[in-house]
Coordinates of C-alpha atoms in Angstrom, one line a residue:
X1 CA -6.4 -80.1 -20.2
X2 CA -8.2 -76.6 -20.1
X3 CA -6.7 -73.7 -21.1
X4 CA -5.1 -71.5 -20.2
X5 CA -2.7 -72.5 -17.7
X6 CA -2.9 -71.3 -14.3
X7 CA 0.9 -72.9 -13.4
X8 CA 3.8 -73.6 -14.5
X9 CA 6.8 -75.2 -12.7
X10 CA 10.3 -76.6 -14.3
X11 CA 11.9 -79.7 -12.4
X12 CA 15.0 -81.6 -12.9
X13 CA 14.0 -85.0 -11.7
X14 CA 17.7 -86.2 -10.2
X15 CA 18.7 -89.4 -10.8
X16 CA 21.0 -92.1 -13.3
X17 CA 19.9 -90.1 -15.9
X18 CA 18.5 -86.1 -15.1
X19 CA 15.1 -85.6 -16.0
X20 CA 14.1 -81.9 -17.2
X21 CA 10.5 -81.6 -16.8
X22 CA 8.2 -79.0 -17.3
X23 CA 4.6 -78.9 -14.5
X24 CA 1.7 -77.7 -15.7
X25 CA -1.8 -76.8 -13.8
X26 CA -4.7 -76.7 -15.6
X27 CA -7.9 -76.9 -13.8
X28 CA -8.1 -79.8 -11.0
X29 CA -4.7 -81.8 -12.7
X30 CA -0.8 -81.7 -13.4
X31 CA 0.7 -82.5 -16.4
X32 CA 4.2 -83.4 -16.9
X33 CA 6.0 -83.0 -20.0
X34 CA 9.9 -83.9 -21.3
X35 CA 11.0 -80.4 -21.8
X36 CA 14.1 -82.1 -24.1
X37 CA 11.1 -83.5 -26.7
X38 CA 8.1 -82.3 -25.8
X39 CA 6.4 -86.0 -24.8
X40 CA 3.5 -85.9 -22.0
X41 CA 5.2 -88.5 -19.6
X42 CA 2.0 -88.8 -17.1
X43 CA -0.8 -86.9 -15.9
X44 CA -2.3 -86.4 -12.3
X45 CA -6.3 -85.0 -11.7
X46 CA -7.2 -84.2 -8.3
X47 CA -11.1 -86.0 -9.2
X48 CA -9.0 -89.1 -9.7
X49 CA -6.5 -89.0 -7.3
X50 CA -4.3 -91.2 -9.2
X51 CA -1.7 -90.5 -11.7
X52 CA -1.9 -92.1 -15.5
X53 CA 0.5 -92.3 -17.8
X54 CA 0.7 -91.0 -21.3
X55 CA -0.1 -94.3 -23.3
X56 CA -3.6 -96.1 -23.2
X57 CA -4.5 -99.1 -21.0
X58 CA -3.9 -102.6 -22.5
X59 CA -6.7 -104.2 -24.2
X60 CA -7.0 -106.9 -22.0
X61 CA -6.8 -104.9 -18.9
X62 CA -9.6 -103.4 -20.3
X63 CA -11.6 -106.5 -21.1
X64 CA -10.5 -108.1 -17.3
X65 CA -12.7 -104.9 -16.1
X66 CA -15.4 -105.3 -18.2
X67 CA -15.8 -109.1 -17.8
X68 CA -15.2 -109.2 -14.0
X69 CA -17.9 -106.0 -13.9
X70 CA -15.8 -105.1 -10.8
X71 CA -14.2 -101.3 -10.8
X72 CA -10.3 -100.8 -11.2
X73 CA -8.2 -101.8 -8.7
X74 CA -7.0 -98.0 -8.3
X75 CA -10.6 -96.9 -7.6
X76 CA -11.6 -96.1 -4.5
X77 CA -15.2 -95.5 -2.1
X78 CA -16.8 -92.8 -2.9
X79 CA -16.7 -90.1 0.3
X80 CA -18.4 -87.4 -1.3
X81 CA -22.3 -86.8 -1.3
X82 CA -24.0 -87.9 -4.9
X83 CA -25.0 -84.0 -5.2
X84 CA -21.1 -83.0 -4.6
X85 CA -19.6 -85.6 -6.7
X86 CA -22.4 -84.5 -9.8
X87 CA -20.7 -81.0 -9.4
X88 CA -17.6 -82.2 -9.3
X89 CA -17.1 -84.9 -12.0
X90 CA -18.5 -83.7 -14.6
X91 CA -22.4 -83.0 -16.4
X92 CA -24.9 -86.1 -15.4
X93 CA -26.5 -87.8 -18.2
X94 CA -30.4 -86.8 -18.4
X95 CA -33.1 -88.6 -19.7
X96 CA -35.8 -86.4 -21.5
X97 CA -39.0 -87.6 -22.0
X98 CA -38.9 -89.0 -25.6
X99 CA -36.9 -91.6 -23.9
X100 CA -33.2 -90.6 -25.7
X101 CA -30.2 -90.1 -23.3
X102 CA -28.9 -86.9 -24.2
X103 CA -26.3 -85.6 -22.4
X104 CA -26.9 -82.0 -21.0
X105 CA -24.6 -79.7 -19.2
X106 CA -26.3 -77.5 -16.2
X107 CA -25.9 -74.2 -16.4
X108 CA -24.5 -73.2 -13.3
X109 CA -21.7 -76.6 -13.6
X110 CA -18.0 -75.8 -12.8
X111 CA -15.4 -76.2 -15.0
X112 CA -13.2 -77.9 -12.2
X113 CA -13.6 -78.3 -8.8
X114 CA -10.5 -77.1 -6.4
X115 CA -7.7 -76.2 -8.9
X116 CA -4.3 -76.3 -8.6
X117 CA -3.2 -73.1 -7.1
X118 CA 0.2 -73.4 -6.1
X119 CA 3.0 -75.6 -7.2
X120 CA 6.5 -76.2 -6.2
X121 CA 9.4 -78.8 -5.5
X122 CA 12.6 -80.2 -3.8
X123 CA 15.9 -79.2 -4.9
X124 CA 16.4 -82.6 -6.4
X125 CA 13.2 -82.7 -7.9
X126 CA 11.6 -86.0 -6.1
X127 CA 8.8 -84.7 -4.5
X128 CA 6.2 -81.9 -5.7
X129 CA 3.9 -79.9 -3.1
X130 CA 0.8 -78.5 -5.1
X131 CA -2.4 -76.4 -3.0
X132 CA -5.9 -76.9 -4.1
X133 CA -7.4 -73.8 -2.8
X134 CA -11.6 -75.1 -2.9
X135 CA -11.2 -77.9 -0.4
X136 CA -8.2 -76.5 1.4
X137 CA -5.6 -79.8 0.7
X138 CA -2.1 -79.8 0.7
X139 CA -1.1 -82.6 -1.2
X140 CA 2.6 -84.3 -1.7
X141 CA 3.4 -86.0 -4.9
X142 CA 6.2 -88.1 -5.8
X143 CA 8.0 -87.9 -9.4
X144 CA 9.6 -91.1 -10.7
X145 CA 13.2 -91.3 -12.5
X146 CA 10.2 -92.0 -15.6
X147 CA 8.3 -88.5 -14.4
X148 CA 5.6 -90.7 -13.1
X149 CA 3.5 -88.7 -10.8
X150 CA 2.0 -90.6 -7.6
X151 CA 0.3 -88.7 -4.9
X152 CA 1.7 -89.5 -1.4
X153 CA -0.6 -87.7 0.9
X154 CA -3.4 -85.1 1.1
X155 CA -3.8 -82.5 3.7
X156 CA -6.7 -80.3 4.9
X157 CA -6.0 -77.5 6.6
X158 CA -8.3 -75.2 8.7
X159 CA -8.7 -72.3 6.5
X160 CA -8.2 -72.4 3.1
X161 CA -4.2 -72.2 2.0
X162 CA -3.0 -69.7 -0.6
X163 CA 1.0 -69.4 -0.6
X164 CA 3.4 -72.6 0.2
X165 CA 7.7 -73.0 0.2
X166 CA 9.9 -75.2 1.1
X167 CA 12.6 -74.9 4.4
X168 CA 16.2 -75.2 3.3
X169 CA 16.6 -78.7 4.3
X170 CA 13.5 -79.5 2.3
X171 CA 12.0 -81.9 5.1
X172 CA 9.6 -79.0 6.1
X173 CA 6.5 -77.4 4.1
X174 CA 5.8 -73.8 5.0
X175 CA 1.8 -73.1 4.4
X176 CA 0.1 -69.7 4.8
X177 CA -3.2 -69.5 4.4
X178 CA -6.1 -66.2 3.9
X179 CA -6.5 -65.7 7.8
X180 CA -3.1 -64.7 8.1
X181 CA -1.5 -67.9 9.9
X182 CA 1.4 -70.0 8.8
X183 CA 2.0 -73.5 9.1
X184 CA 4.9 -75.8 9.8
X185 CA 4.3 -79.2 7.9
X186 CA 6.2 -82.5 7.3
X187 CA 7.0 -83.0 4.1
X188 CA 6.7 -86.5 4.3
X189 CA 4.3 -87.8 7.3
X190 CA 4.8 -90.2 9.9
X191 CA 3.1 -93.4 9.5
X192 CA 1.8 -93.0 12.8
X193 CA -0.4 -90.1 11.9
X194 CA -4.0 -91.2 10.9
X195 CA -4.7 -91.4 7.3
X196 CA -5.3 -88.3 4.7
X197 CA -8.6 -89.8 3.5
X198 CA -10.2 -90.5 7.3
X199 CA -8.7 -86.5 8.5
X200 CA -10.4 -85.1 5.4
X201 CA -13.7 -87.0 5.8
X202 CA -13.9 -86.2 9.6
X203 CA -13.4 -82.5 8.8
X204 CA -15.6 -82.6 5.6
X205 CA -18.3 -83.4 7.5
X206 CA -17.9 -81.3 10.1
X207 CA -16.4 -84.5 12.8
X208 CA -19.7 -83.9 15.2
X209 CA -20.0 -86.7 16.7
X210 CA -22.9 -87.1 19.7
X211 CA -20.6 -87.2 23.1
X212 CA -22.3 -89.5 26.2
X213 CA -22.1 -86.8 28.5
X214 CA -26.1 -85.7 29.1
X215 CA -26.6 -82.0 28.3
X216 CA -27.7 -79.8 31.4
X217 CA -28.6 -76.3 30.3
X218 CA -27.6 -73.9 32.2
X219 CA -31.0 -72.2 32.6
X220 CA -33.3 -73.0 34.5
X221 CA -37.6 -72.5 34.6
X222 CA -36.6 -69.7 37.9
X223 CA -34.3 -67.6 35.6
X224 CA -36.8 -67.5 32.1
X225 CA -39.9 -65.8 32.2
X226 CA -40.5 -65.1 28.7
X227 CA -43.3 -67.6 26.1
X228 CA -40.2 -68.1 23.7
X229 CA -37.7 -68.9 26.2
X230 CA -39.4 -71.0 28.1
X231 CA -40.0 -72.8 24.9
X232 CA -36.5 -72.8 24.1
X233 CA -35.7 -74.4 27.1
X234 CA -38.0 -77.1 27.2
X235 CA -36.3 -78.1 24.2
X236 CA -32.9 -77.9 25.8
X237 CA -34.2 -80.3 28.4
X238 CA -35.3 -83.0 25.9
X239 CA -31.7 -83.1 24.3
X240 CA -29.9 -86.4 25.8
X241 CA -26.4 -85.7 24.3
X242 CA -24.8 -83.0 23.6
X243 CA -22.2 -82.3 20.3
X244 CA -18.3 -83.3 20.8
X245 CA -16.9 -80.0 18.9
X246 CA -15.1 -80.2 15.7
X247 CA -11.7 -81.7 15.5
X248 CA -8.6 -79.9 14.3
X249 CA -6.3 -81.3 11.6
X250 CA -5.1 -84.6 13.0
X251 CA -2.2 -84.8 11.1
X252 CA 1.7 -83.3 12.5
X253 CA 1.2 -79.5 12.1
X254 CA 2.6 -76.5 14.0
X255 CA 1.0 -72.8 14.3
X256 CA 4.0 -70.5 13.8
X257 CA 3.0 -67.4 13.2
X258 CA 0.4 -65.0 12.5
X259 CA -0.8 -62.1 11.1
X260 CA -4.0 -59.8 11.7
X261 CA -4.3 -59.3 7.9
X262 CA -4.6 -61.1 4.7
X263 CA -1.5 -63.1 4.2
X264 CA -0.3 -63.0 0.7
X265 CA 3.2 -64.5 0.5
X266 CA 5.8 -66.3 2.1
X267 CA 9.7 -66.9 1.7
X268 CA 12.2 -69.0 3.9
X269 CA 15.9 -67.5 3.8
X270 CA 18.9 -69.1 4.7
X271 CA 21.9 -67.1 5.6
X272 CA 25.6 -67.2 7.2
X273 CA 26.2 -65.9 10.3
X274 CA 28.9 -66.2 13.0
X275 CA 29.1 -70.1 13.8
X276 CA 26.6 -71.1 11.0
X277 CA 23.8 -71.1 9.3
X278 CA 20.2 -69.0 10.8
X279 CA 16.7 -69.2 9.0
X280 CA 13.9 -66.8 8.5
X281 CA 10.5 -66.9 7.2
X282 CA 9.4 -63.6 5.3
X283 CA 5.6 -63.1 5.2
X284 CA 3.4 -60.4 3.5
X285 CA 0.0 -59.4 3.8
X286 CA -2.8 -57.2 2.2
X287 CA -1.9 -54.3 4.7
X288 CA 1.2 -53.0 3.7
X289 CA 3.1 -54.9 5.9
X290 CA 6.8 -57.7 5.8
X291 CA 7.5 -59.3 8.5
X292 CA 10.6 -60.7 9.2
X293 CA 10.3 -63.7 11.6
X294 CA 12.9 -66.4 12.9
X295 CA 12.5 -69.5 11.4
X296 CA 11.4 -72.6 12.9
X297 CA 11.4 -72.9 15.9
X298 CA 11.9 -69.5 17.0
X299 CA 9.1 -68.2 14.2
X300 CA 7.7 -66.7 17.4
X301 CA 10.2 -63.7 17.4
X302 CA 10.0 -61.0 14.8
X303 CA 13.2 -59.4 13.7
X304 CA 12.2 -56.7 12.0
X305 CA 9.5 -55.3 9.7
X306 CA 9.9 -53.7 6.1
X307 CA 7.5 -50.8 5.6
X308 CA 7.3 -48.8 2.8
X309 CA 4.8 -49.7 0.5
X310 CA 1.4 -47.8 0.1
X311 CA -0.6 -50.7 -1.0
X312 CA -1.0 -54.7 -0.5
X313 CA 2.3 -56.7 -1.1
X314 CA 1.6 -59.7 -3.2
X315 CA 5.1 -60.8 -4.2
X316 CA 8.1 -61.3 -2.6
X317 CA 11.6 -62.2 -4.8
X318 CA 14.8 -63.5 -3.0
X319 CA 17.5 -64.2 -5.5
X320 CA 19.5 -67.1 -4.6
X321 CA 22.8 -65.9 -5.1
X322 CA 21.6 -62.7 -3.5
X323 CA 20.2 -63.5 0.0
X324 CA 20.6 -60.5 1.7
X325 CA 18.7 -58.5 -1.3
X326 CA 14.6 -58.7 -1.4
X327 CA 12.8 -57.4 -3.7
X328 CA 8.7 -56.9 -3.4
X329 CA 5.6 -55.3 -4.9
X330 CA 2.1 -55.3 -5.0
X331 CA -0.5 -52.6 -5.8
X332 CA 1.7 -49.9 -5.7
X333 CA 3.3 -48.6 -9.2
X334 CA 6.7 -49.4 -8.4
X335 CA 9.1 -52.4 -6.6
X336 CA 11.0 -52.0 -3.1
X337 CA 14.6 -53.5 -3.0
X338 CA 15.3 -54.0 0.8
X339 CA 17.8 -54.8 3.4
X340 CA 15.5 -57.2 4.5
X341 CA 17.2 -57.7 7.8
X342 CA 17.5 -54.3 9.0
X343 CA 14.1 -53.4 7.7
X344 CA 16.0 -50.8 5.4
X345 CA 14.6 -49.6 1.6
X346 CA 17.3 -49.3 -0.9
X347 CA 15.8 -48.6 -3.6
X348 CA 12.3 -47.7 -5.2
X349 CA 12.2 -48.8 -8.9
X350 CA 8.7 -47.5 -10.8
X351 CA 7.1 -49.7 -12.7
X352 CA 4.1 -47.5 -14.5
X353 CA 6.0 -46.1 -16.8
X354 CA 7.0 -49.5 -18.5
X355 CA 4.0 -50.4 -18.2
X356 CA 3.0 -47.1 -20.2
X357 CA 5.2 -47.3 -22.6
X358 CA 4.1 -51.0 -23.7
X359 CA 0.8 -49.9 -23.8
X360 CA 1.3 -47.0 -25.9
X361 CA 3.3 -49.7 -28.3
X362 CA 1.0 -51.8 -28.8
X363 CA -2.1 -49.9 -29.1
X364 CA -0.3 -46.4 -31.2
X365 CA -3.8 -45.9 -33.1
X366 CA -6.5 -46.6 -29.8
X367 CA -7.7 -43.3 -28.6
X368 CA -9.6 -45.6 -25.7
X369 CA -9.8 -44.0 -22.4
X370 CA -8.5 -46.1 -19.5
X371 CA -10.4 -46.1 -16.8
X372 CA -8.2 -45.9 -13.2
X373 CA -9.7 -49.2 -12.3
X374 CA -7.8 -50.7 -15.2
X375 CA -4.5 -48.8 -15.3
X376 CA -3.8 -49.7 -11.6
X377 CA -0.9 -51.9 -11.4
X378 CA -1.0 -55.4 -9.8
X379 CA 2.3 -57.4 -9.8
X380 CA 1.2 -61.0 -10.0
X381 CA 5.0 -62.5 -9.7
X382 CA 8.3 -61.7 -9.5
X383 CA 11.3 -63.8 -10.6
X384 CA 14.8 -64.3 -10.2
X385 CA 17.2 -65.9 -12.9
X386 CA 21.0 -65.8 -12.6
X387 CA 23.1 -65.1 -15.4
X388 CA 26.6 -64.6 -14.6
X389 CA 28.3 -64.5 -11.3
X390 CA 26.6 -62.2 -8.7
X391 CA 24.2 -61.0 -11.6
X392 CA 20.7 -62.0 -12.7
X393 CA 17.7 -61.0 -13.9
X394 CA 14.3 -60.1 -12.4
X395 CA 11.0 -60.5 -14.4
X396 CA 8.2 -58.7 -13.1
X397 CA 4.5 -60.1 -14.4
X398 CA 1.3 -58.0 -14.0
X399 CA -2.1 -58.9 -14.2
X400 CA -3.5 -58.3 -17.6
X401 CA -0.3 -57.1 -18.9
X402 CA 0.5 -58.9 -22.2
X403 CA 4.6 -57.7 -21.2
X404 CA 7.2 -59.1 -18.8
X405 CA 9.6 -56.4 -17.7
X406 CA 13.0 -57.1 -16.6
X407 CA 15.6 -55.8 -14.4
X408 CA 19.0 -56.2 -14.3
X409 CA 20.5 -56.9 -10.5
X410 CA 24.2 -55.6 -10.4
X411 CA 26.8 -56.8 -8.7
X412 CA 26.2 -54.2 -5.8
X413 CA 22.5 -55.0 -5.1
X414 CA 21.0 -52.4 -7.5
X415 CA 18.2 -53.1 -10.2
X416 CA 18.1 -51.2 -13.7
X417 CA 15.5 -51.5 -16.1
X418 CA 16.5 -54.1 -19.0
X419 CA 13.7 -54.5 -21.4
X420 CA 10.2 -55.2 -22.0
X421 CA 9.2 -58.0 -23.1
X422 CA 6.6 -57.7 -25.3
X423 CA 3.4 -61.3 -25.3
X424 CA 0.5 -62.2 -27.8
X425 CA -1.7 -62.2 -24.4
X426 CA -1.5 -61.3 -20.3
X427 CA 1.0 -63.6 -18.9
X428 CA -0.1 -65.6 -16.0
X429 CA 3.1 -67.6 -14.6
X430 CA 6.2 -68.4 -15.2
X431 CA 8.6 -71.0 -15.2
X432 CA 12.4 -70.6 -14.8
X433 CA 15.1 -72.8 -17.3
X434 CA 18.2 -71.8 -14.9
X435 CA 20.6 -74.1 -17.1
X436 CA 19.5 -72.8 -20.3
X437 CA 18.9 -69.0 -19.5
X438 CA 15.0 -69.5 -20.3
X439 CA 12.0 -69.2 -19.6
X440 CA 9.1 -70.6 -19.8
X441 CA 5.3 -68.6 -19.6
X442 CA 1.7 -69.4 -20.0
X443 CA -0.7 -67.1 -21.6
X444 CA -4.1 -66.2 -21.2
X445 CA -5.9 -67.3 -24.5
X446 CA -9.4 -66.4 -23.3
X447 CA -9.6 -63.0 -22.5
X448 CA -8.1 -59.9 -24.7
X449 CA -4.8 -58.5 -23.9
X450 CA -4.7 -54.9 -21.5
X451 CA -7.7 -57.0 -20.1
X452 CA -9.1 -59.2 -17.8
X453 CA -12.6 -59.3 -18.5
X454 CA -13.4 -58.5 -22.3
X455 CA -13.5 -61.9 -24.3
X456 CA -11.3 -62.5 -27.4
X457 CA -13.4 -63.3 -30.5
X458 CA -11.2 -65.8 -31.4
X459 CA -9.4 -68.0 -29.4
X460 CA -5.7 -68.4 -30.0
X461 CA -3.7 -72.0 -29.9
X462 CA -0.8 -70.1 -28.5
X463 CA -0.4 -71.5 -24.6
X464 CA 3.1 -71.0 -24.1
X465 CA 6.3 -68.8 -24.9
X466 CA 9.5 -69.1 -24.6
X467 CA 12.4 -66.2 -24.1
X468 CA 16.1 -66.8 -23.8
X469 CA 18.6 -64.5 -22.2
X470 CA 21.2 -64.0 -24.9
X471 CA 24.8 -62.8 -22.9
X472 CA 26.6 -61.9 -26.0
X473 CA 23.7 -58.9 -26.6
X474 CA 22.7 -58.6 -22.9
X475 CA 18.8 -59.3 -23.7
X476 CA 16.5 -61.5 -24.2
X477 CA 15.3 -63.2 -27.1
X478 CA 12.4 -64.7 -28.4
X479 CA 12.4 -68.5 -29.7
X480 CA 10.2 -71.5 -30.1
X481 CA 10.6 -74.7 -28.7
X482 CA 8.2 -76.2 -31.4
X483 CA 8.5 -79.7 -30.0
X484 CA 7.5 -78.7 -26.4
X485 CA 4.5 -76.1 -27.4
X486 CA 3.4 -78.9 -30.1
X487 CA 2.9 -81.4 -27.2
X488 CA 0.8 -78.9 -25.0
X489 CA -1.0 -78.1 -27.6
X490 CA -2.0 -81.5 -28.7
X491 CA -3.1 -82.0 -25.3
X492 CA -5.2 -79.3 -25.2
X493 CA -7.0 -79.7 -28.4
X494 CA -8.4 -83.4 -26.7
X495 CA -10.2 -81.3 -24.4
X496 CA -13.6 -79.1 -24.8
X497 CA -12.4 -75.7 -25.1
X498 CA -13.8 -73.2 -22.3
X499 CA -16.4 -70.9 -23.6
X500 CA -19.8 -70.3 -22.0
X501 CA -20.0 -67.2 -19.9
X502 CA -19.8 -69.0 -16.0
X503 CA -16.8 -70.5 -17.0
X504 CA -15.1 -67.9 -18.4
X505 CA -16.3 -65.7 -15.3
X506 CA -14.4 -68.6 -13.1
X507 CA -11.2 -68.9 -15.0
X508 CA -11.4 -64.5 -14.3
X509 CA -11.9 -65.0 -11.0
X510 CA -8.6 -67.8 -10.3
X511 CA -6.5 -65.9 -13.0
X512 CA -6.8 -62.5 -11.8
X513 CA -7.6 -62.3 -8.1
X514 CA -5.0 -60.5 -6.5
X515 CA -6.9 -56.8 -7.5
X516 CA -9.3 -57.7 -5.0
X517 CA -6.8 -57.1 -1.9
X518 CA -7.0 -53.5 -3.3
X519 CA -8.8 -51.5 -0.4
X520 CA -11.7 -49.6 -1.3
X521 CA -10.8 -46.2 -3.0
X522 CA -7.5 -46.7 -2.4
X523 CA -4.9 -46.3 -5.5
X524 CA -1.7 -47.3 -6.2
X525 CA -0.6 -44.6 -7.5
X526 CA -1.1 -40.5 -6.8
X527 CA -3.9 -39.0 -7.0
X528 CA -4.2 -35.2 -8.3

């Protein structure tokens, strides 16, 4: 497991006996973890494809291998090119000249190859959707009653996918990707459709296959006069087949919607109306804009838009026992609560000066100088918890803000500040305990906190924190679940900690991303 860790996501697995897990991304793999002891139930790398459990293979499974000299069942035939699986697995072995194999580690190697970027589940915690951003897969994985994870299919879409959700009736995957579309995906697919492994190998490697229709150009030696043309089309007249073009996804997919920007975010909403139940799919992008659409499969008709922010929108929050309330932000130095609806702002909460304030707290003696770039405000995630009936908490992350600020939502819709919540290190995700009032977040170890490119000297062992909504004093409180942070950090410590200068520029660049949609010289805050 590298650290830190990019995701977290808490699942109750349903069944005889519920199973509270805790999901962890690190790199190219998912962990899952008992949350009630803290035990690493099994483990799932996108380089393997397969899940493992926690406890070693037998020994005479082991000597069956080796005696047979035939690979593992599980394994399967290599698809990749030698030069993309040497980047992928892992540093080759080289042989230097003095005839000793010593094994060296190129300089320009990556640390993993197509992390885990986005994780999330069904309501009863049977299947897990997870989006690894480098080779644009969607990928389904079953959780066993033993939190065994098994990877049911893998998905590659056109461009490469950065959000995912779930539709209320959790049979339907809602995937928006960089270019601004989003896609309508089966959760589980039909075994008619071809097979994951043949789509993704076709469009891997590009799916040009020579067609037997003979190629005519449409020139001809009476319409080019030029020496390089003519050239050009002599060779056009030796070609015998022409190119079939490249083939879509061939798995069940539908185009819903689209934007002309960036999309950033996406949220399906269920609400009553006259006669029943309607849908709609909220989407953000990098310019400013939320659009409310229909859901499927009238996704086609916008309903309204909510304008109001001066900068990108990179999260959107829905509370669950509020939702007719949204609440969004971005690189502007405040939230939006909306009417989402109607398209109607109710209320602008600022943010800066929280984030201020736990600046000047924890750095009373710096006489630094921040430059703008740094003191811009990017809200990497917003989260909902309920607390007591028609009330909840929201708990804003930042990029390199070692704080969590939270918000009270009242009972009419309105947010007041609560607290902030001070961290060791910049918070990177969170993951919500709704039956225990907790929650769960992963730090970033590597870099310094107010940061996110200056290095720590020393690298920390803390990879997780833990806060606890307390209702007798209305706040939250900080505890330790020793037995749960003990068993991610003894999986870490098996692993080669991250620490030359390409790797640490990588982990930068999948941590703290979301900057980037800032538009050149724009701010997210007044200028004087």
């Amino acid at each position: 497991m590298l650290n830190p860790l990019q995701r977290l996501l808490f699942c109750v697995r349903h069944g005889p006996k519920p199973l509270p897990t805790l999901l962890i991304a690190s790199g190219s793999s998912i962990y899952v973890f008992n949350t009630s002891d803290g035990n690493l139930l099994s483990s799932w790398s996108k380089l393997k494809g397969t899940s493992s459990a926690s406890r070693p293979e037998s020994r005479s499974n082991k000597e069956h291998h080796d005696s047979s000299g035939q690979e593992p069942a599980g394994k399967r035939r290599r698809l990749s090119s030698p030069k993309d699986e040497t980047s992928e697995q892992g540093s080759p072995e080289i042989v230097t000249n003095d005839g000793s194999n010593n094994r060296q580690r190129p300089k320009n190697q990556r640390i993993e190859v197509s992390a885990v970027t986005n994780l999330c589940s069904t309501g009863d915690g049977k299947h897990i959707v997870a989006i690894t951003g480098d080779d644009k897969c969607v990928r389904v994985l079953s959780l066993s009653e033993m939190g065994m994870l098994e990877q049911l299919s893998q998905r590659m879409m056109p461009k490469r996918p950065n959000t995912v959700t779930l539709t209320h009736d959790q049979a339907t995957i809602l995937c928006g990707d960089k270019f601004g579309d989003v896609y309508a995906l089966p959760l589980i697919e039909e075994l008619s459709s071809l097979s994951s492994d043949t789509v993704i190998t076709e469009i891997a490697e590009g799916a040009e296959k020579p067609s037997n229709q003979p190629f005519v150009p449409t020139a001809s030696s009476l319409t080019v006069h030029t020496k390089k043309n003519q050239a050009a089309l002599r060779m056009q007249q030796k070609a015998t087949s022409i190119k079939a073009p490249k083939q879509g996804p061939q798995f069940q997919h539908q185009l819903l919607l689209g934007h002309v920007s960036l999309l950033t975010d996406i949220v399906h909403i269920q609400i009553p109306v006259s006669g029943g139940l309607r849908n709609y799919i909220l989407s953000s992008d990098r310019d400013e804009h939320i659009r409310v659409s229909r859901g499927i499969p009238q996704a086609h008709i916008i309903e309204s838009y909510c304008l109001g922010h001066t900068q990108f929108v990179s999260r959107m929050c829905n509370p669950s026992w509020r939702p007719e309330v949204l609440i969004s932000g971005g690189g502007d130095d405040y939230l939006l609560s909306w009417e989402w609806i109607s398209g109607e702002s109710k209320q602008k909460i600022e943010i800066k000066a929280a984030v201020d304030a736990a600046r000047a707290s924890s750095r009373p003696d710096s006489e630094e100088e921040i430059s703008p770039a740094r003191a811009d405000i990017v809200v990497s995630g917003i989260w909902a918890m309920q607390t007591q009936d028609l009330e909840g908490q929201i708990i804003v992350a930042c990029e390199g803000l070692p704080a969590l600020l939270t918000y009270r939502l009242t009972r009419d819709g309105r947010l007041e500040y609560q607290q902030t919540v001070p961290t060791s290190h910049n918070v990177l995700d969170i993951a919500i305990d709704q039956a225990n009032l907790r929650i769960i977040y992963s730090l970033d170890n590597v870099h310094k906190p107010w940061s996110t490119t200056e290095l720590e000297s020393e690298r920390s062992n803390s990879l997780l924190g833990f806060q606890t909504f307390s209702l007798d004093s209305n706040s939250w409180i900080d505890e330790c679940d020793s037995a749960l942070s003990t068993g991610v950090n003894c999986q870490a410590k098996r692993h080669e900690p991250v620490d030359s200068t390409t790797e640490v520029g990588q982990l930068s660049s999948l941590f703290y991303n979301l900057g980037n949609l800032r538009k050149e010289g724009g701010r997210g805050h007044d200028e004087e």
